[in-house]
Tab-separated table of C-alpha atoms in Angstrom:
chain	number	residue	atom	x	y	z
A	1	UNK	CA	12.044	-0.690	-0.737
A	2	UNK	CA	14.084	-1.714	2.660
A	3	UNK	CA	11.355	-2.961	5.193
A	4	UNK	CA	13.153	-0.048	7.495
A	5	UNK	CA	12.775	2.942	5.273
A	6	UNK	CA	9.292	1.954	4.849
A	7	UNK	CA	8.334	1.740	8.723
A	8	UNK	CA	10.015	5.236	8.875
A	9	UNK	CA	8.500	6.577	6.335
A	10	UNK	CA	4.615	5.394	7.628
A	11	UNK	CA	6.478	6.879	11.348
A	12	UNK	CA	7.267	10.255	9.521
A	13	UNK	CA	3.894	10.552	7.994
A	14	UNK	CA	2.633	9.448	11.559
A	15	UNK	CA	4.128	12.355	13.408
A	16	UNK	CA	3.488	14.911	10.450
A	17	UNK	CA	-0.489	13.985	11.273
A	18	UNK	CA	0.006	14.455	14.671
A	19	UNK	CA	2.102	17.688	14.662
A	20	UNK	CA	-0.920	19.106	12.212
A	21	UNK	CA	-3.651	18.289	14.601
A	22	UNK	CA	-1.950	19.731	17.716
A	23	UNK	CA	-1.561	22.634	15.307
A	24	UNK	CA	-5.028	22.704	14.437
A	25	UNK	CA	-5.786	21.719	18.267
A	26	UNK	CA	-3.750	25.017	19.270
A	27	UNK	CA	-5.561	27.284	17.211
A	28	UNK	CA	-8.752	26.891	18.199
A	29	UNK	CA	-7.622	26.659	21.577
A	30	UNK	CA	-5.949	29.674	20.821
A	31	UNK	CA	-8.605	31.216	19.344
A	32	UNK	CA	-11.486	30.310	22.200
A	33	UNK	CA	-9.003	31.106	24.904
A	34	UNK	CA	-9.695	34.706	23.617
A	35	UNK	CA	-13.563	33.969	25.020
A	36	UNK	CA	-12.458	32.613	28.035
A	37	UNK	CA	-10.335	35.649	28.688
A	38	UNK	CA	-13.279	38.050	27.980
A	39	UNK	CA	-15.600	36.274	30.074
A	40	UNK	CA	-13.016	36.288	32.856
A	41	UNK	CA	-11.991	39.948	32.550
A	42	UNK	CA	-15.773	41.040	32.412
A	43	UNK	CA	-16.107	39.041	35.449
A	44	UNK	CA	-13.313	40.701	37.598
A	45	UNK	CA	-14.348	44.269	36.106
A	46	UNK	CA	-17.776	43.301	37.945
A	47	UNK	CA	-16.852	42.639	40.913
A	48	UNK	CA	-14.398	45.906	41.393
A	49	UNK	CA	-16.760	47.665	40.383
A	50	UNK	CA	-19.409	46.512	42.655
A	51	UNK	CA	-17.074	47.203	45.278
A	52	UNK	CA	-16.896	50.969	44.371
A	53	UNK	CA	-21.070	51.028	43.486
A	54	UNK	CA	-21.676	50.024	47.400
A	55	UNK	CA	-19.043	52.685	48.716
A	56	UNK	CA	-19.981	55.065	46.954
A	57	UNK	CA	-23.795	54.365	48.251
A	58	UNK	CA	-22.074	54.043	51.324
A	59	UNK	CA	-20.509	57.032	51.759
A	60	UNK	CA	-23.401	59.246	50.025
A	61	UNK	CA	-26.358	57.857	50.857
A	62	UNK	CA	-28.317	60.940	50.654
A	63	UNK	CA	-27.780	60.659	47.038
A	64	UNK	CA	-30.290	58.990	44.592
A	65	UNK	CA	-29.287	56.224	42.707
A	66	UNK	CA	-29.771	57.575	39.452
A	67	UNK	CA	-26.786	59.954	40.574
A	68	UNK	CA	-24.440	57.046	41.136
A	69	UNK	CA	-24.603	55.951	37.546
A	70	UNK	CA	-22.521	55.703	36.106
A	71	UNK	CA	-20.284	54.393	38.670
A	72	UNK	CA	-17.793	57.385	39.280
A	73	UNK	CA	-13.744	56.854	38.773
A	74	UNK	CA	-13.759	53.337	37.288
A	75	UNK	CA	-11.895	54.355	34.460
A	76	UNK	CA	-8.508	54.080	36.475
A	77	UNK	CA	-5.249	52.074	36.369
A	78	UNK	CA	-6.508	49.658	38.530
A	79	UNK	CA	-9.220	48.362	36.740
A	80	UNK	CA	-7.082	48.720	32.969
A	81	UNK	CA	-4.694	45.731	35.584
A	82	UNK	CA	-7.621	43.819	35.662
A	83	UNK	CA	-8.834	43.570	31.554
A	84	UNK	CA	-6.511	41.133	29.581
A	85	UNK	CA	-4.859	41.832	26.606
A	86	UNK	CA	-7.244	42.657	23.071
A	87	UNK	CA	-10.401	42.746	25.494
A	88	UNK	CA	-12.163	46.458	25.407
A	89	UNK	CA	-14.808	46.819	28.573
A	90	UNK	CA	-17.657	48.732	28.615
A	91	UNK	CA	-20.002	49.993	30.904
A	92	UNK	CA	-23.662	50.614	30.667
A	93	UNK	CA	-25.526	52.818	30.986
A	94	UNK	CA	-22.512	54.557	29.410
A	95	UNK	CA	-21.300	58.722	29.996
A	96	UNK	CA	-21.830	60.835	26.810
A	97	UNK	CA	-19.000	60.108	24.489
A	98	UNK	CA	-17.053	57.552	26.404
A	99	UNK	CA	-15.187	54.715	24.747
A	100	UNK	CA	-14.919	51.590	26.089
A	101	UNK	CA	-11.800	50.871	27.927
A	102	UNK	CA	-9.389	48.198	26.395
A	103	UNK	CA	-6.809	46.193	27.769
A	104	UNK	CA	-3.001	46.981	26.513
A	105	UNK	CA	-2.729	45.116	22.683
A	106	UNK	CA	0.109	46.113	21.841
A	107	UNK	CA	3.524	44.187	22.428
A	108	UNK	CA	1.591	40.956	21.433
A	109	UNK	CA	4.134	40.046	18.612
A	110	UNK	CA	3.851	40.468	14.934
A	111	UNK	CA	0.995	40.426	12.733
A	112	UNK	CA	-0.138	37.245	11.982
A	113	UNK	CA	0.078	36.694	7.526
A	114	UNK	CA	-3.429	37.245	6.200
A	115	UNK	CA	-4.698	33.687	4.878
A	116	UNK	CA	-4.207	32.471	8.660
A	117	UNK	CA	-6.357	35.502	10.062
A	118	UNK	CA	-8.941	35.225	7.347
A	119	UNK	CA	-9.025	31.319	7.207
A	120	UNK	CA	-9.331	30.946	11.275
A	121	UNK	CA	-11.976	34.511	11.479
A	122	UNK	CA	-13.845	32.112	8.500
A	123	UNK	CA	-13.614	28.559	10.482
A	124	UNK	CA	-14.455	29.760	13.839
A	125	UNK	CA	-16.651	32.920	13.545
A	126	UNK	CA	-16.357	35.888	15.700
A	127	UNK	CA	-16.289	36.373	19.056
A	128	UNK	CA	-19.351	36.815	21.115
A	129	UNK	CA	-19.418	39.360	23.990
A	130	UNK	CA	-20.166	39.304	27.336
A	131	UNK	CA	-22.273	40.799	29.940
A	132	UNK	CA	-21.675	40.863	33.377
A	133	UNK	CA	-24.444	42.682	36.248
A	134	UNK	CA	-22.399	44.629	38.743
A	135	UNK	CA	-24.403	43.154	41.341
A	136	UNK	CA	-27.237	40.623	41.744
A	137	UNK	CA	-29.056	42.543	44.644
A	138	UNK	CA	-29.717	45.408	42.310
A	139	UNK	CA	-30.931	45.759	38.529
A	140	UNK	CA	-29.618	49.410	38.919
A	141	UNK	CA	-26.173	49.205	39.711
A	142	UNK	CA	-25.445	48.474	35.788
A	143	UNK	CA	-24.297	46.131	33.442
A	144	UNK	CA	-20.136	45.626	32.436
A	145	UNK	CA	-19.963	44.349	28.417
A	146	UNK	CA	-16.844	43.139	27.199
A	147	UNK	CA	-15.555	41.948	24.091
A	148	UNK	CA	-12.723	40.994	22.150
A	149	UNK	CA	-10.403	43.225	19.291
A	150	UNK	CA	-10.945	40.911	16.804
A	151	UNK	CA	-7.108	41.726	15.414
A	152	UNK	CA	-5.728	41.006	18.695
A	153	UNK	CA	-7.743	37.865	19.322
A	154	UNK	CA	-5.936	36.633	15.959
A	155	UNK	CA	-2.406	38.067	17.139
A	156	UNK	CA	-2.605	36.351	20.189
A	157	UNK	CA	-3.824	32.985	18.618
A	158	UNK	CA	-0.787	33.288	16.108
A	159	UNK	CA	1.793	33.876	19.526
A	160	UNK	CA	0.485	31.020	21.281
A	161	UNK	CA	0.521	28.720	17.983
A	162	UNK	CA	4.448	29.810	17.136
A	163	UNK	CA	5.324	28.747	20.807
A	164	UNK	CA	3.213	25.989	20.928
A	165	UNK	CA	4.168	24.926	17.879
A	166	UNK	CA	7.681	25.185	17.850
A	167	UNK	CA	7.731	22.898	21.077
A	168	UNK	CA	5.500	20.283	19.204
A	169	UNK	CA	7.993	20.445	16.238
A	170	UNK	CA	10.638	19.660	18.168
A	171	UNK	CA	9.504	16.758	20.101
A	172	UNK	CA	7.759	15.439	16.706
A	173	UNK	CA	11.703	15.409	15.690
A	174	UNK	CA	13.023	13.800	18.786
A	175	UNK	CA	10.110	11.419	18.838
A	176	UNK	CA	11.202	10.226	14.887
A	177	UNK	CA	14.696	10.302	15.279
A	178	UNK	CA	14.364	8.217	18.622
A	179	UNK	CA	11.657	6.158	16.907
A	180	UNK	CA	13.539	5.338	13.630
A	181	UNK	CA	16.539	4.356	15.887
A	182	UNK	CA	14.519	2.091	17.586
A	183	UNK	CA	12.870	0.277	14.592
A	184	UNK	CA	16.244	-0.013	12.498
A	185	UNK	CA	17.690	-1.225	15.781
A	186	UNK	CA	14.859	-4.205	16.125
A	187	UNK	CA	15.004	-4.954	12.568
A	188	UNK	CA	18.910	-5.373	12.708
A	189	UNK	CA	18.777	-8.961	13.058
A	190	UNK	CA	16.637	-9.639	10.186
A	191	UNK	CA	20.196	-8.719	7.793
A	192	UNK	CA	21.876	-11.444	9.650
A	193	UNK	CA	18.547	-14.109	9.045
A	194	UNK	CA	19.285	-12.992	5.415
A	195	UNK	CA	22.528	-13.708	5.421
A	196	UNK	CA	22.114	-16.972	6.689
A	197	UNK	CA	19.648	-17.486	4.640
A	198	UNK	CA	21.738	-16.341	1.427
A	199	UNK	CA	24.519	-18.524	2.839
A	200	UNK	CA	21.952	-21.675	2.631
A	201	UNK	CA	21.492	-20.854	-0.878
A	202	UNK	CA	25.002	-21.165	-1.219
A	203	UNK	CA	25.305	-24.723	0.346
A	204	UNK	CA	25.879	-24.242	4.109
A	205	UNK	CA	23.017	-25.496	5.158
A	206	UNK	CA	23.383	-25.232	8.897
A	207	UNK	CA	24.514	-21.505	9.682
A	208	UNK	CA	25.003	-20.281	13.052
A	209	UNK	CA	22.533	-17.916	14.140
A	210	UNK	CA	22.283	-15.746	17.618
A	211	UNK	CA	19.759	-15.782	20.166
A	212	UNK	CA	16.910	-13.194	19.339
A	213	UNK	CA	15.762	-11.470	22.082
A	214	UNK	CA	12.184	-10.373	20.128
A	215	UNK	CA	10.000	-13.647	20.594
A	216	UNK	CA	8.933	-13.040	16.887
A	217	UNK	CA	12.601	-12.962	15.756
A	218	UNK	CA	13.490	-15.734	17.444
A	219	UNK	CA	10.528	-17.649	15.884
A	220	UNK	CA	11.696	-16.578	13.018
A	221	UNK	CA	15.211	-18.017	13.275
A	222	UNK	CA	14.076	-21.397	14.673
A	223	UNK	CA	12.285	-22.109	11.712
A	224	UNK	CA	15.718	-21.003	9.718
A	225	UNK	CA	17.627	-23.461	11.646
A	226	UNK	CA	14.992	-26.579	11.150
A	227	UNK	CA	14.670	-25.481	7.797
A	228	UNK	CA	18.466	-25.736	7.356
A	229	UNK	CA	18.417	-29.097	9.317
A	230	UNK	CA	16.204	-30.671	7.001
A	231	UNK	CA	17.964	-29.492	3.593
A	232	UNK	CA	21.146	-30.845	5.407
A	233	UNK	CA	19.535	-34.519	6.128
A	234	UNK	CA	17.673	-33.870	2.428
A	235	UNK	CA	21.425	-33.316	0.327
A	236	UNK	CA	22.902	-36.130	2.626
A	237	UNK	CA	20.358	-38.365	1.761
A	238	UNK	CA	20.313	-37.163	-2.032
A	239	UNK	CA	24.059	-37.822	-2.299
A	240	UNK	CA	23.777	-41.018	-0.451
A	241	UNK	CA	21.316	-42.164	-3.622
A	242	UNK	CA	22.834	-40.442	-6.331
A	243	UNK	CA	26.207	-42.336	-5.057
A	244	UNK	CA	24.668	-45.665	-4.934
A	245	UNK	CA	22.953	-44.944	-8.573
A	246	UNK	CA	26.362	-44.100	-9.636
A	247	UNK	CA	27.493	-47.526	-7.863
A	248	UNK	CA	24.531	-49.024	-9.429
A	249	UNK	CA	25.410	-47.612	-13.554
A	250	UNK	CA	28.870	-48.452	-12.982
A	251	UNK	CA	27.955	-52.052	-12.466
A	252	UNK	CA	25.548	-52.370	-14.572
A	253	UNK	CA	28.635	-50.684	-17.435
A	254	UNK	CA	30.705	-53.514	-16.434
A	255	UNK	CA	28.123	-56.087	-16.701
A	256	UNK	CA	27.272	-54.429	-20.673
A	257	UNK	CA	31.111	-53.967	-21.411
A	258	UNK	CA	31.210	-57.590	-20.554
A	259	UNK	CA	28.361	-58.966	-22.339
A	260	UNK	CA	29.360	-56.855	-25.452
A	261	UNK	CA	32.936	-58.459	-25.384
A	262	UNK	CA	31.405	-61.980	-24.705
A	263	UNK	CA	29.136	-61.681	-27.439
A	264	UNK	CA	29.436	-59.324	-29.943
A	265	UNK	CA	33.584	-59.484	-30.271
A	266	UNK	CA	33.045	-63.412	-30.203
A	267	UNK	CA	31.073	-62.967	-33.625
A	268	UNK	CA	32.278	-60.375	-35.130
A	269	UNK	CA	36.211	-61.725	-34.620
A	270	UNK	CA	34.304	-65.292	-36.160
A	271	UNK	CA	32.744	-62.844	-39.107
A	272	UNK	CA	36.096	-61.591	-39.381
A	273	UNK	CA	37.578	-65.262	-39.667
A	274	UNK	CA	34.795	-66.151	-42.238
A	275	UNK	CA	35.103	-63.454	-44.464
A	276	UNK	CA	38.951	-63.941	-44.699
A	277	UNK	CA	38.527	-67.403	-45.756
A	278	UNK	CA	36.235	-66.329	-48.474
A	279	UNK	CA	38.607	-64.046	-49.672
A	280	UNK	CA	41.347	-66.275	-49.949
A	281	UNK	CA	39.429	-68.986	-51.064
A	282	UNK	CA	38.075	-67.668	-53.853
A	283	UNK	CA	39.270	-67.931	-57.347
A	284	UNK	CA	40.046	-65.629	-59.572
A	285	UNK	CA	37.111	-65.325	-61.278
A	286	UNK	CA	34.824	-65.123	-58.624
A	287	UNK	CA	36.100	-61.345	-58.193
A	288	UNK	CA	32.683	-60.168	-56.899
A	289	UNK	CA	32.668	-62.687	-54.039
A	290	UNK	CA	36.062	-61.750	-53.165
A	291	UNK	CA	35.300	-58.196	-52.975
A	292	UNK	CA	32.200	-58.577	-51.083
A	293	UNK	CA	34.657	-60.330	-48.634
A	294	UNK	CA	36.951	-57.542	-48.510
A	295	UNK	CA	34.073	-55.062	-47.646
A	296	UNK	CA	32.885	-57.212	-44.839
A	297	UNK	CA	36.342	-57.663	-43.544
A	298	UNK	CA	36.365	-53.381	-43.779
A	299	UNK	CA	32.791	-53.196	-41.853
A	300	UNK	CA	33.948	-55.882	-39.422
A	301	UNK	CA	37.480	-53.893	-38.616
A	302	UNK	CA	35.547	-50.699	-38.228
A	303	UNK	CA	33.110	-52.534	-35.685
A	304	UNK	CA	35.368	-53.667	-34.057
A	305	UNK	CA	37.458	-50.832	-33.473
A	306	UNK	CA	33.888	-48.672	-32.249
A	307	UNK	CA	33.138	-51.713	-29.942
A	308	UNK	CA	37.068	-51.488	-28.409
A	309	UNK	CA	36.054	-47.438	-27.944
A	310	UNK	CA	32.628	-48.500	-26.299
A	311	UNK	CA	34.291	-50.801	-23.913
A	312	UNK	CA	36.833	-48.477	-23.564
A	313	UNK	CA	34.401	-46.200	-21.852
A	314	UNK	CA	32.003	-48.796	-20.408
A	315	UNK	CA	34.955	-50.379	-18.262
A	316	UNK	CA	36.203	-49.251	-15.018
A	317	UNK	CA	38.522	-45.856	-15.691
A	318	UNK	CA	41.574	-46.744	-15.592
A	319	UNK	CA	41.759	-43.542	-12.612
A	320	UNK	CA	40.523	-46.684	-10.282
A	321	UNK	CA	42.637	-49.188	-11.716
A	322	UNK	CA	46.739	-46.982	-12.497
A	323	UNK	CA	45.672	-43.824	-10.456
A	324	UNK	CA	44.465	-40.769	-11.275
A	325	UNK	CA	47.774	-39.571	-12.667
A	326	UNK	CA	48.297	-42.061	-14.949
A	327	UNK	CA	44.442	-42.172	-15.852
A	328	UNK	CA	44.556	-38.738	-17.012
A	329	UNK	CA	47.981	-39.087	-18.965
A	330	UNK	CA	46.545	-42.286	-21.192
A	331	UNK	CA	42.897	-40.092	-21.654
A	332	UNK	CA	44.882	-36.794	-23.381
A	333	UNK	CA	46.898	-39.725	-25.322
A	334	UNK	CA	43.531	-41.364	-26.064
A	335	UNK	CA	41.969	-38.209	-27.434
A	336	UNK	CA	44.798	-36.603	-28.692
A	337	UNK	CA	45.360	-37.384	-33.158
A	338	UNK	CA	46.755	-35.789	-35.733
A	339	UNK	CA	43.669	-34.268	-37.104
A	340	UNK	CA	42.648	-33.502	-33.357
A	341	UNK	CA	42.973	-30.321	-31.250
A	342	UNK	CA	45.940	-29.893	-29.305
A	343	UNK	CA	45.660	-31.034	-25.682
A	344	UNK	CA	47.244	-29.965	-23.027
A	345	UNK	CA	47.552	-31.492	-19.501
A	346	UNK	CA	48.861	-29.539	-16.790
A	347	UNK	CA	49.001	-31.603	-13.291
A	348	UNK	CA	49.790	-29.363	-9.975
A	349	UNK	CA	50.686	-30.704	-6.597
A	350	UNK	CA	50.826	-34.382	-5.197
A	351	UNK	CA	48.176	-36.737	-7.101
A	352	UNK	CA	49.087	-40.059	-5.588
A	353	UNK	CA	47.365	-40.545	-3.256
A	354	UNK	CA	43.781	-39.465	-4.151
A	355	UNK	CA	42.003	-42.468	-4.937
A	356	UNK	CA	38.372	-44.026	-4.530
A	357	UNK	CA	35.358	-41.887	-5.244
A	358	UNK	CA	37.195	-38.608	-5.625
A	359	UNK	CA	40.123	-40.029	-8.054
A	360	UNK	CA	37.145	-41.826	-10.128
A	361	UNK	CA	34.998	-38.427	-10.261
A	362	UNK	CA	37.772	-36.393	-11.097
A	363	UNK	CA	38.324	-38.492	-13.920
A	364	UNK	CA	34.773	-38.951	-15.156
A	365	UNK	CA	34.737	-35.164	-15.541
A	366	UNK	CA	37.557	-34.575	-17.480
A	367	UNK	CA	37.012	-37.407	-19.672
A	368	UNK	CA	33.341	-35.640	-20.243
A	369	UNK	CA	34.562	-32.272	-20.489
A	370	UNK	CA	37.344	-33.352	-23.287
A	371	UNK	CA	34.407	-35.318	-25.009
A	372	UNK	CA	32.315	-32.571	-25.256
A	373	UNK	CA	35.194	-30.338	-26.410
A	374	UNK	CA	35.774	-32.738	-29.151
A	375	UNK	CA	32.868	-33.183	-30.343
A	376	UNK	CA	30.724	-30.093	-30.296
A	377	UNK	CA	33.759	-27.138	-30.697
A	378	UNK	CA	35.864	-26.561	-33.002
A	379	UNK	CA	38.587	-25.774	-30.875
A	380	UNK	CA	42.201	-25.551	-32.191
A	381	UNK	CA	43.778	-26.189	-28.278
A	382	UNK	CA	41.791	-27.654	-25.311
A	383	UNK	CA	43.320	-27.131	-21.393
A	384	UNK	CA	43.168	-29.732	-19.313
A	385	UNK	CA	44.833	-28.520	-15.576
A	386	UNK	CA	44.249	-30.831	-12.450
A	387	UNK	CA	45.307	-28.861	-8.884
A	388	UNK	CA	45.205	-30.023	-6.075
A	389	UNK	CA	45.178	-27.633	-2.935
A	390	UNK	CA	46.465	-27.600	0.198
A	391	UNK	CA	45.249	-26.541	3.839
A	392	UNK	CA	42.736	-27.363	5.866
A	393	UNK	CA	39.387	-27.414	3.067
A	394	UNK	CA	41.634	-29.019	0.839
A	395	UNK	CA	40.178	-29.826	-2.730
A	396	UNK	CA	40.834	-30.860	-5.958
A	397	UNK	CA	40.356	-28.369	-8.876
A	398	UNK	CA	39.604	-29.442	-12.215
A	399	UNK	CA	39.745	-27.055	-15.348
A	400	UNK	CA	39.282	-27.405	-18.842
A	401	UNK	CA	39.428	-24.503	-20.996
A	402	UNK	CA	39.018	-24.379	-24.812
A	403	UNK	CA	39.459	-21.868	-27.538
A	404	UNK	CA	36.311	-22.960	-29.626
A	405	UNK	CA	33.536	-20.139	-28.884
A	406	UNK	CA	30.394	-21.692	-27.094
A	407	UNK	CA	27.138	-19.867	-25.353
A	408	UNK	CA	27.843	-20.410	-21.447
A	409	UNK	CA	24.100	-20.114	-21.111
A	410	UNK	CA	22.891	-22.761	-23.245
A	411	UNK	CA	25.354	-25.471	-21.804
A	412	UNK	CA	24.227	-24.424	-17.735
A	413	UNK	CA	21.129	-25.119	-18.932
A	414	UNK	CA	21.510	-28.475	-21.042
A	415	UNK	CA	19.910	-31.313	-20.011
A	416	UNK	CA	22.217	-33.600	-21.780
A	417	UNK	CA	23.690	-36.891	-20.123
A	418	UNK	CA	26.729	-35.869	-20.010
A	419	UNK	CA	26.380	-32.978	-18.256
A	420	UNK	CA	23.670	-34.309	-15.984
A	421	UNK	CA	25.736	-37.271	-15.290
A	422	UNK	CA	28.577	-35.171	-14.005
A	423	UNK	CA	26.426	-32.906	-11.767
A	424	UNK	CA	25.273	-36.157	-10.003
A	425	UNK	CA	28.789	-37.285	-9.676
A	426	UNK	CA	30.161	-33.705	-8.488
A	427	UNK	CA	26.885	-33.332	-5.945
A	428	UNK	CA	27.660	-37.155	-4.865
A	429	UNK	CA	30.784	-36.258	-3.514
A	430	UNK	CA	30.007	-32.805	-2.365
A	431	UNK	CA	31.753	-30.846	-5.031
A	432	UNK	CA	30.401	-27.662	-7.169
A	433	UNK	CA	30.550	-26.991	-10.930
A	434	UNK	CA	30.815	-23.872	-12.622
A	435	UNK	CA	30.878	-22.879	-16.490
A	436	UNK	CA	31.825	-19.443	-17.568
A	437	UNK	CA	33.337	-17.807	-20.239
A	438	UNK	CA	37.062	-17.807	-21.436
A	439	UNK	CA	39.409	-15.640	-23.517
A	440	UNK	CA	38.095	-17.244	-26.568
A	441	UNK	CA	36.329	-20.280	-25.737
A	442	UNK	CA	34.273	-22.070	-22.561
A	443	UNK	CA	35.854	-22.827	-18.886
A	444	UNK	CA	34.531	-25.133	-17.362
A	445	UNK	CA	35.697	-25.723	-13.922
A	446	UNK	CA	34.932	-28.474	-11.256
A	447	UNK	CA	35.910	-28.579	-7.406
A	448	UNK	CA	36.046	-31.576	-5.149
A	449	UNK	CA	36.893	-31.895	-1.683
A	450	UNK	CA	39.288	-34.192	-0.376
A	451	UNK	CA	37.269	-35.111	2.227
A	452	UNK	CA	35.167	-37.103	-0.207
């Protein structure tokens, strides 16, 4: 999972945590506000009606106090203005058959759904009530009780949670969009340190990469670049070796090839020589001598002829010593016989001029590839198609395609000389190899710059 859809989804569960405690914050200040509100309208019920106990003592002094209670006319419009919503007052000692007097309930919105009222009545309790002396210089001016409708302590805690909580929603959703902007925004560059990355993989080994402005990021991208400094100085030293071991094999091929034809053709062309003069020396009825002369002269020739094919390839290619052109014209006419595959060569744009390492390794690999061809397909027709192109990354293209089957997967990963040998040659010079499957067959396909 992206490293961005995982920060927003921790940000979404984040904000759905916080949006359910300021939920669970709103009820229960919801639900306690209902106190607050009863303690405060049993307070200003109080303190009116003190007012009106010490007139009306005022005024009719003659009058017992027993007489004033209860306090006369404090059931009025004025004092309903003073008792909040869902809170009922009552005064004691109370009349005969009064009810307490309750604040206006209704218009408080809609009924809250059940589980809420019975889950917050079950988590919080009930409300306590309230008792408030009318006045602290007397015990006999009487006591105002209020308390809370329980049904309209839960309607109003449901109002004030669907405004409160459509608010919090809301900003929750602002909060995450503007949040996940801002992450995916900061993690933007990390697609291009990928990609540079990815292009590293690929063989650039010194990509260009922005200025970060997050010091992490930026940390991040110096390593990149002094990483990709030191695979650069690491595949220019590697090709600097593998070109001198190439240097190195090649002479030590010409010092063999030389050695071999010193040697080994000395004797065997003096074996030759002796077994001749056997043969014709011989009489007639020394018949068995004569034809172990013949079958010496046979094993000789035959040496011979695999020693010319070893120095053949030991020597310098002949793509070093008549061009590349002419190199690859004499090495289809070398492997092409009767009983042989078909091969054919197909040369595209100007050849003469490529010369020195380039010439030699385009060469090498086609003389591999059609070796390999040879000897391990059974290939009726074998492609051989040398391009070069044009332009400012110009390179030369080499291509042979057979017909003769072949797993592409077991000859990328062979660890045979051949195939070693021309990775090291292509990777000396800077080129890239690639094998892949054909109509019928294997393709195997080699580039090389010029500027090798």
């Amino acid at each position: 999972m992206r490293l961005v859809l995982q920060l927003i989804a921790r940000l979404a569960l984040i904000v759905v945590l916080c949006v359910a405690a300021a939920a669970a914050w709103v009820t229960v200040d919801a639900y306690r506000s209902v106190d607050r509100a009863t303690a405060a309208s049993a307070e200003r019920v109080s303190h009116a009606l003190e007012a009106l106990y010490w007139r009306e003592l005022l005024l009719h002094s003659s009058r017992n106090h027993e007489h004033l209670l209860p306090v006369p006319d404090w059931r009025t419009t004025e004092t309903m203005k003073l008792i909040a919503p869902g809170i009922c007052i009552q005064f004691q000692p109370q009349a005969a058959f009064e009810k307490p007097l309750c604040g206006q309930s209704k218009g408080l919105g809609e009924a809250p759904p059940r589980w809420f009222a019975a889950l917050v009545q079950r988590l919080l309790g009930d409300h306590s009530a309230v008792a408030q002396s009318i006045s602290a210089r007397t015990t006999t001016a009487g006591t105002v009780s209020a308390i809370a409708d329980p049904e309209a302590a839960i309607q109003l805690a449901w109002q004030r949670i669907q405004d409160s909580f459509g608010v919090a929603l809301a900003m929750a959703l602002a909060i995450g969009l503007l949040a996940s902007l801002a992450i995916a925004h900061a993690l933007a560059p990390a697609r291009t340190i990928v990609t540079a990355l990815q292009r590293m993989a690929e063989g650039e080994h010194r990509p260009a990469l922005p200025r970060f402005r997050s010091m992490e990021l930026a940390m991040i991208g110096q390593a990149v670049t002094e990483l990709g400094n030191r695979l650069a100085q690491a595949t220019e030293q590697r090709a600097a070796l593998t070109e001198r071991l190439l240097d190195i094999r090649d002479e030590e091929r010409r010092a063999l090839a030389r050695e071999l034809h010193d040697e080994f053709g000395q004797n065997l062309t003096a074996i030759l020589a002796f077994a001749s003069t056997i043969e014709t020396e011989t009489t007639p009825r020394e018949m068995r001598a004569t034809q172990d002369a013949r079958m010496i002269t046979q094993a000789v020739t035959h040496l011979m002829a695999c020693l010319r094919g070893t120095l053949s390839r030991l020597r310098r290619p002949l793509a070093e010593e008549l061009g590349l052109t002419a190199g690859l014209v004499a090495l289809t006419e070398n492997c092409q016989h009767a009983a042989r595959p078909t091969i054919r060569l197909d040369l595209q744009g100007d050849l003469a001029d490529i010369q020195g390492p380039v010439a030699v390794t385009a060469y090498r690999v086609a003389q591999e590839c059609l070796t390999n061809a040879l000897r391990h397909t059974t290939a009726s027709e074998i492609s051989l198609k040398v391009e070069r192109r044009s332009g400012p990354d110009g390179a030369l293209v080499i291509c042979i395609e057979d017909d003769g089957g072949g797993d592409t997967a077991q000859l990328s990963q062979s660890k045979g000389f051949g195939l070693t040998g021309i990775r090291e040659r292509i990777a000396a010079v800077g080129g890239s190899l690639s094998i892949a499957r054909a109509a019928h067959g294997l393709r195997v396909a080699a580039t090389i710059p010029l500027a090798a």
